[in-house]
CSV table of C-alpha atoms in Angstrom, one decimal:
chain,number,residue,atom,x,y,z
A,1,PRO,CA,0.3,0.0,0.2
A,2,SER,CA,2.7,2.0,0.5
A,3,LEU,CA,7.0,2.5,-0.8
A,4,PRO,CA,9.3,2.0,1.5
A,5,LEU,CA,11.4,5.9,2.9
A,6,VAL,CA,14.7,4.4,3.5
A,7,ILE,CA,16.6,1.5,0.8
A,8,GLU,CA,19.8,0.4,1.8
A,9,GLY,CA,21.8,-1.2,-0.1
A,10,PHE,CA,25.9,-3.5,0.2
A,11,ASP,CA,28.0,-5.0,-2.8
A,12,ILE,CA,31.2,-6.6,-1.6
A,13,SER,CA,34.8,-5.8,-3.7
A,14,ASN,CA,37.8,-7.2,-2.8
A,15,THR,CA,41.2,-7.9,-5.0
A,16,GLY,CA,41.4,-12.1,-4.7
A,17,GLU,CA,41.4,-13.0,-0.8
A,18,ALA,CA,42.6,-9.8,1.0
A,19,ASP,CA,41.3,-6.5,1.6
A,20,ILE,CA,38.0,-7.6,1.5
A,21,VAL,CA,35.8,-4.5,1.7
A,22,VAL,CA,32.0,-3.9,1.8
A,23,SER,CA,29.6,-0.5,1.0
A,24,MET,CA,26.8,0.6,1.9
A,25,VAL,CA,24.8,3.1,-0.6
A,26,ARG,CA,20.8,4.7,1.2
A,27,PHE,CA,18.6,5.9,-0.8
A,28,SER,CA,15.7,8.6,1.4
A,29,ASN,CA,12.7,8.8,-0.7
A,30,GLY,CA,13.7,8.1,-3.8
A,31,VAL,CA,17.4,10.7,-3.8
A,32,ALA,CA,20.3,9.5,-2.5
A,33,ASP,CA,21.6,9.8,0.7
A,34,ASN,CA,25.3,10.8,0.0
A,35,ASN,CA,26.2,11.1,3.0
A,36,ALA,CA,25.6,7.3,4.7
A,37,TYR,CA,27.2,6.2,2.3
A,38,ARG,CA,29.7,4.0,4.7
A,39,LYS,CA,33.2,1.4,3.5
A,40,LEU,CA,33.1,-1.2,5.5
A,41,ILE,CA,36.7,-3.7,6.4
A,42,ILE,CA,35.5,-7.0,6.7
A,43,ARG,CA,37.4,-8.0,10.3
A,44,ASP,CA,36.3,-11.5,10.6
A,45,VAL,CA,36.6,-13.6,7.9
A,46,SER,CA,38.7,-15.6,5.6
A,47,GLY,CA,39.5,-15.8,1.8
A,48,GLN,CA,37.5,-15.3,-0.2
A,49,ASN,CA,33.4,-16.5,1.6
A,50,ASP,CA,30.9,-13.8,-0.3
A,51,PHE,CA,28.5,-14.9,1.6
A,52,ASP,CA,30.0,-14.3,5.3
A,53,SER,CA,31.9,-10.9,3.8
A,54,MET,CA,28.4,-10.3,3.4
A,55,LYS,CA,26.8,-11.1,6.8
A,56,GLU,CA,29.4,-9.6,8.7
A,57,PRO,CA,28.5,-5.7,8.1
A,58,VAL,CA,24.9,-6.5,7.6
A,59,TYR,CA,24.6,-7.6,11.1
A,60,ARG,CA,26.8,-4.9,12.3
A,61,ARG,CA,24.7,-2.2,10.6
A,62,TYR,CA,21.4,-3.5,12.0
A,63,LYS,CA,22.6,-4.6,15.2
A,64,ARG,CA,21.7,-1.3,16.7
A,65,LEU,CA,17.9,-1.4,15.4
């Protein structure tokens, strides 16, 4: 019945098994919210595992909500 007011999207980037980074973008009321852009460095995942690499930043982002 109503459209979402906030949409957040995550994307993983890495160079092989090292330097895994996740970027988060946010749209508020259909407009990009550049101040809410985040770049998160993965700390707890070893090797190239996209599922675990995505789980960590999503958990860190939403655990306080």
